[in-house]
Coordinates of C-alpha atoms in Angstrom, one line a residue:
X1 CA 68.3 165.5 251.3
X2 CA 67.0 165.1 254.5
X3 CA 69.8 165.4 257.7
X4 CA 68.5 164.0 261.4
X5 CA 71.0 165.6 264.2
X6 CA 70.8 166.0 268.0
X7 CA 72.9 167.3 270.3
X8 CA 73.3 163.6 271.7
X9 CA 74.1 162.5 268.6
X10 CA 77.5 164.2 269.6
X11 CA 78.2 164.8 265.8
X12 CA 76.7 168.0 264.6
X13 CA 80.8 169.6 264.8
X14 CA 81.4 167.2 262.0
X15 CA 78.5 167.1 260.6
X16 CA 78.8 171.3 260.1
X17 CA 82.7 171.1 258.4
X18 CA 81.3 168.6 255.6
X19 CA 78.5 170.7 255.0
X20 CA 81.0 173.9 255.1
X21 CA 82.7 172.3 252.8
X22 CA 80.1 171.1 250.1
X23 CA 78.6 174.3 250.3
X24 CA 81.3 176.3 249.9
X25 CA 82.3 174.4 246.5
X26 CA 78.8 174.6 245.4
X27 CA 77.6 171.0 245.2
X28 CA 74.2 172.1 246.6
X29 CA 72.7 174.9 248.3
X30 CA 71.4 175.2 251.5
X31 CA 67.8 175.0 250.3
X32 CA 68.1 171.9 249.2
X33 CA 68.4 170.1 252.5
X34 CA 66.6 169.9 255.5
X35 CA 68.4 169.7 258.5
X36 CA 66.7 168.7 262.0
X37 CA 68.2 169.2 265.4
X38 CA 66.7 168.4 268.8
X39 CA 66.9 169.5 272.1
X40 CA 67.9 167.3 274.8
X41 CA 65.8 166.5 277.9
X42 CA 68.7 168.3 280.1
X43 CA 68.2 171.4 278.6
X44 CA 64.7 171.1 278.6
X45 CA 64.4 170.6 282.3
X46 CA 66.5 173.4 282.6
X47 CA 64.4 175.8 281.1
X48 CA 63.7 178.2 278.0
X49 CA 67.0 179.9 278.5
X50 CA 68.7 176.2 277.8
X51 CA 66.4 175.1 275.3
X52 CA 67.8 178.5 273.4
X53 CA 71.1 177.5 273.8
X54 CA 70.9 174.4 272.8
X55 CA 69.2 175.3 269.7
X56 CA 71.9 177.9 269.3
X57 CA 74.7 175.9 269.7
X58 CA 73.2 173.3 267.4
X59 CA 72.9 176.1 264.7
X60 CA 76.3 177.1 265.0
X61 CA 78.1 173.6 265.2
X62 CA 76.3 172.5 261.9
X63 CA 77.2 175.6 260.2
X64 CA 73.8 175.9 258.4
X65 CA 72.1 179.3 259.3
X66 CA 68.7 177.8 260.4
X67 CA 67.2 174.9 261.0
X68 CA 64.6 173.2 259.2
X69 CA 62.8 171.5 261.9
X70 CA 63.8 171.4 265.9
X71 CA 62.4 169.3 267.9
X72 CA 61.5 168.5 271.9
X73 CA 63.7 165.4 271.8
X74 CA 61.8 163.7 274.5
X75 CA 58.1 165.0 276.2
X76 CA 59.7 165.4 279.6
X77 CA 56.8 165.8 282.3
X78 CA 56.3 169.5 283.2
X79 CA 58.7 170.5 281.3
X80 CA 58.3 169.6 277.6
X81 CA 55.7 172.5 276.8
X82 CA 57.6 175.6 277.9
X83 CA 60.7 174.0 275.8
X84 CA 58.2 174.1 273.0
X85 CA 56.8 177.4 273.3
X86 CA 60.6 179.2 273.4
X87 CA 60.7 177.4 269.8
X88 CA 57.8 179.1 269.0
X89 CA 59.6 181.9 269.5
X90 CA 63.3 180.7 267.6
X91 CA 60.4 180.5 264.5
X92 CA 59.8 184.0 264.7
X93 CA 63.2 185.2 265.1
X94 CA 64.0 183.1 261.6
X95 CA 66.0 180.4 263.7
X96 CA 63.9 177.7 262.8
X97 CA 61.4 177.3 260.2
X98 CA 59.3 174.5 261.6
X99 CA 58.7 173.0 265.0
X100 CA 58.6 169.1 265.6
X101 CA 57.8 166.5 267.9
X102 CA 59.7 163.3 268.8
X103 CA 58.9 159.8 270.8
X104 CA 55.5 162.1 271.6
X105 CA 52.4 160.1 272.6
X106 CA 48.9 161.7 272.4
X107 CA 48.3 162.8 275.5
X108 CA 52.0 165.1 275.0
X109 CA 50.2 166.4 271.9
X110 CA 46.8 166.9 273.1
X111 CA 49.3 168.7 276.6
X112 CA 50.5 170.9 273.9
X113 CA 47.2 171.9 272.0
X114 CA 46.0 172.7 275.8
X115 CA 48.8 174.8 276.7
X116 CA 48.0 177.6 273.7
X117 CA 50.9 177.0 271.1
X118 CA 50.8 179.3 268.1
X119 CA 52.5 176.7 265.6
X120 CA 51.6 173.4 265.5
X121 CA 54.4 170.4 264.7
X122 CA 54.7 169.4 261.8
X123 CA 56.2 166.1 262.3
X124 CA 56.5 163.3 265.5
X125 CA 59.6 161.6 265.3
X126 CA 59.5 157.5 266.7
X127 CA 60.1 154.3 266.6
X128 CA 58.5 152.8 263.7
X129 CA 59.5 149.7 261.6
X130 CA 57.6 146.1 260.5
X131 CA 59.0 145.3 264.1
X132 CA 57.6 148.4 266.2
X133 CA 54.4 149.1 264.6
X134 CA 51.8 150.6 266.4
X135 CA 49.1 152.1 264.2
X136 CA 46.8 153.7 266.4
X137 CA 49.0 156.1 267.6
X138 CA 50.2 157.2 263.6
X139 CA 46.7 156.7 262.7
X140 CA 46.0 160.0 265.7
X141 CA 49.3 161.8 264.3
X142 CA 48.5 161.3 260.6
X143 CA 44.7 162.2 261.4
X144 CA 46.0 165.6 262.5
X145 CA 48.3 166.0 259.6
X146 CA 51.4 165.5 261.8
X147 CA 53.8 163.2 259.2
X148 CA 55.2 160.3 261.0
X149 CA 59.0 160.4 261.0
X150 CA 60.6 156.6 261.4
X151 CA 63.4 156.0 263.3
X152 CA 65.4 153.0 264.0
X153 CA 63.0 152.0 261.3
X154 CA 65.7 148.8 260.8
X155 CA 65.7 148.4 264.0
X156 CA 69.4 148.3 264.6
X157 CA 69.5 145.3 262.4
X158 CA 68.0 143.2 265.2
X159 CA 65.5 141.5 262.7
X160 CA 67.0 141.4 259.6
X161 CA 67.3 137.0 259.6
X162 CA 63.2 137.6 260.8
X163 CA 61.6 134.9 258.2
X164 CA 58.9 136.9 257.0
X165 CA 61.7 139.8 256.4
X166 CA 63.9 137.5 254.5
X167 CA 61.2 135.5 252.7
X168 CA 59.6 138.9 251.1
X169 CA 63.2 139.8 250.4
X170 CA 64.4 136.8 248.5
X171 CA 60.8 137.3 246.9
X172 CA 61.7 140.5 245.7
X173 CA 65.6 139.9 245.1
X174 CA 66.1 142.7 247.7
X175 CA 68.0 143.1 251.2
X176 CA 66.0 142.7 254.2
X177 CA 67.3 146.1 254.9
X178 CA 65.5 147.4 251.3
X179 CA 62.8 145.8 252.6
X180 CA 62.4 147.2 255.9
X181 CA 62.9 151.0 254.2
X182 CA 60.3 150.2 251.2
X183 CA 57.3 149.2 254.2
X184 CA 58.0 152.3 255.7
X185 CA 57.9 154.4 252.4
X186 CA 54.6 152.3 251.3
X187 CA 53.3 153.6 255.0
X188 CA 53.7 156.9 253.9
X189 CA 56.2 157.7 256.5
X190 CA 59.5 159.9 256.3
X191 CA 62.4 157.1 257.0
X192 CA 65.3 157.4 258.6
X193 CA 68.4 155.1 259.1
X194 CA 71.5 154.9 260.2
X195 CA 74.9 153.5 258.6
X196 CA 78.4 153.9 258.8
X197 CA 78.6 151.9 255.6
X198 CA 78.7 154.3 251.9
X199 CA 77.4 151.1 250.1
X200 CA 74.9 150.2 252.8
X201 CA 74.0 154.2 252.6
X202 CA 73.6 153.6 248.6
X203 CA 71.6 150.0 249.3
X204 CA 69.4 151.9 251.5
X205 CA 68.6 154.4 249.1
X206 CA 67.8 151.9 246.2
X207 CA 64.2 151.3 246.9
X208 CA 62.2 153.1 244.8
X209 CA 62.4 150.5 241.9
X210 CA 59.8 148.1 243.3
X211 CA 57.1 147.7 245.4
X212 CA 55.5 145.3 247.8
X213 CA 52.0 143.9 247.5
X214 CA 49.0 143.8 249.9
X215 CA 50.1 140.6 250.9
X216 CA 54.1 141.5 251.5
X217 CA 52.5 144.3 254.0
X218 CA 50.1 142.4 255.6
X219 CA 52.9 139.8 256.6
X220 CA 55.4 142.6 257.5
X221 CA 52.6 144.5 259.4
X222 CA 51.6 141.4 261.3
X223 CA 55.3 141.0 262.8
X224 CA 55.1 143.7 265.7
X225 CA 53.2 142.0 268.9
X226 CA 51.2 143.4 272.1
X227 CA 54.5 142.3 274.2
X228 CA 56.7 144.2 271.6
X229 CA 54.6 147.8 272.2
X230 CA 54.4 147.1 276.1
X231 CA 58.0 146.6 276.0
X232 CA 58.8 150.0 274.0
X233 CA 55.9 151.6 275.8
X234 CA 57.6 151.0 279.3
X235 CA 61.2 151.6 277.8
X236 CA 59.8 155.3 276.4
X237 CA 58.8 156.1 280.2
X238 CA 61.7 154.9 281.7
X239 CA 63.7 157.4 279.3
X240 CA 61.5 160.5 280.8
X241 CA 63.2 159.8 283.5
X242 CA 67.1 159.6 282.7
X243 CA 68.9 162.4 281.6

């Protein structure tokens, strides 16, 4: 039972009275889940004394002792590692029991290796999905046994009518959504998405039933084009800027 929060997700309040709630009546115990939090790039620009807060505040909102993983939401320039290394330290205070990366490239990796951390991440959270596939870079995370962590791995339901996506589906008897998830899990990666929909949730979780071939992934890895990475490539340095 995996939980993916931010603070600018804006939703860790509510997020923290259901799990009050649950826990409190004994429908699972807080080591069942894992519960991620990241830090913002505001706080991160504003130094270790933020990124504590954050990670603080975080704790306290969700109502869940510790987290499981916190993350450097975004690899802000100059900034990023010393964000990083005051985790480091939330570890050893028992705040946080593993550190993560997310929308990191390489080069922010190889930054951080540099810089002397203690703990290396476990996990590098981006976009990945039949539409945003870019192996090289999760074949240098995987490499390095860093697990790939896919988000928007539907891709806001942008390709869902995508021909190959529908055509592998009908194949199948599955959603495009199903679909979509069931590449991921075939990848080996840790997928995440996002519904406001209970029987979408429970659609999304019925994929472990089936599986696709070598040619169903071949097809679905073949969708994501050189335009599509420059695009997201440009779009991921233009957020390093914006707050």
């Amino acid at each position: 039972r995996h939980f993916d929060c931010a603070t600018s997700y804006e939703n860790e309040k509510e997020f923290g009275m259901g799990l009050k709630s649950v826990l409190e009546q004994g429908e699972v115990k807080r080591s069942d889940l894992t519960i991620v939090s990241k830090v913002w790039k505001d706080a991160v620009r504003n130094g270790r004394d933020a990124v504590r807060c954050s990670i603080e505040t975080s704790i306290q909102d969700l109502k869940c002792e510790y987290l499981d993983v916190a993350m450097v939401h975004w690899p802000v320039p100059d900034y990023h590692i010393e964000a990083y290394k005051e985790l480091e330290v939330m570890v050893e205070e028992g705040k946080i029991s593993s550190i993560g990366m997310s929308n990191c490239q390489p080069n922010d990796y190889e930054d951080l290796i540099a810089s002397g951390i203690k703990i290396k991440p476990i996990v590098n959270q981006m976009q990945v999905s039949p539409v945003m596939y870019r192996p090289q870079i999760i074949d240098y995370f995987t490499s390095r046994n860093i697990i790939i962590e896919a988000h928007k791995s539907l891709h806001r339901g942008g390709c869902l009518d995508d021909a190959v996506i529908t055509n592998v589906a009908n194949k199948h008897s599955k959603s495009p959504a199903q679909i979509m998830i069931r590449w991921g899990v075939q990848k080996g990666f840790v997928v995440i998405c996002k519904t406001s929909s209970t029987s979408r949730m429970v659609e999304n979780r019925n994929v472990l039933d089936f599986c696709l071939d070598d040619d169903d992934m071949e097809q679905l890895d073949s969708l994501t084009t050189e335009e599509d990475i420059l695009i997201r490539h440009e779009h991921e340095k233009a957020s390093l800027g914006m707050y």
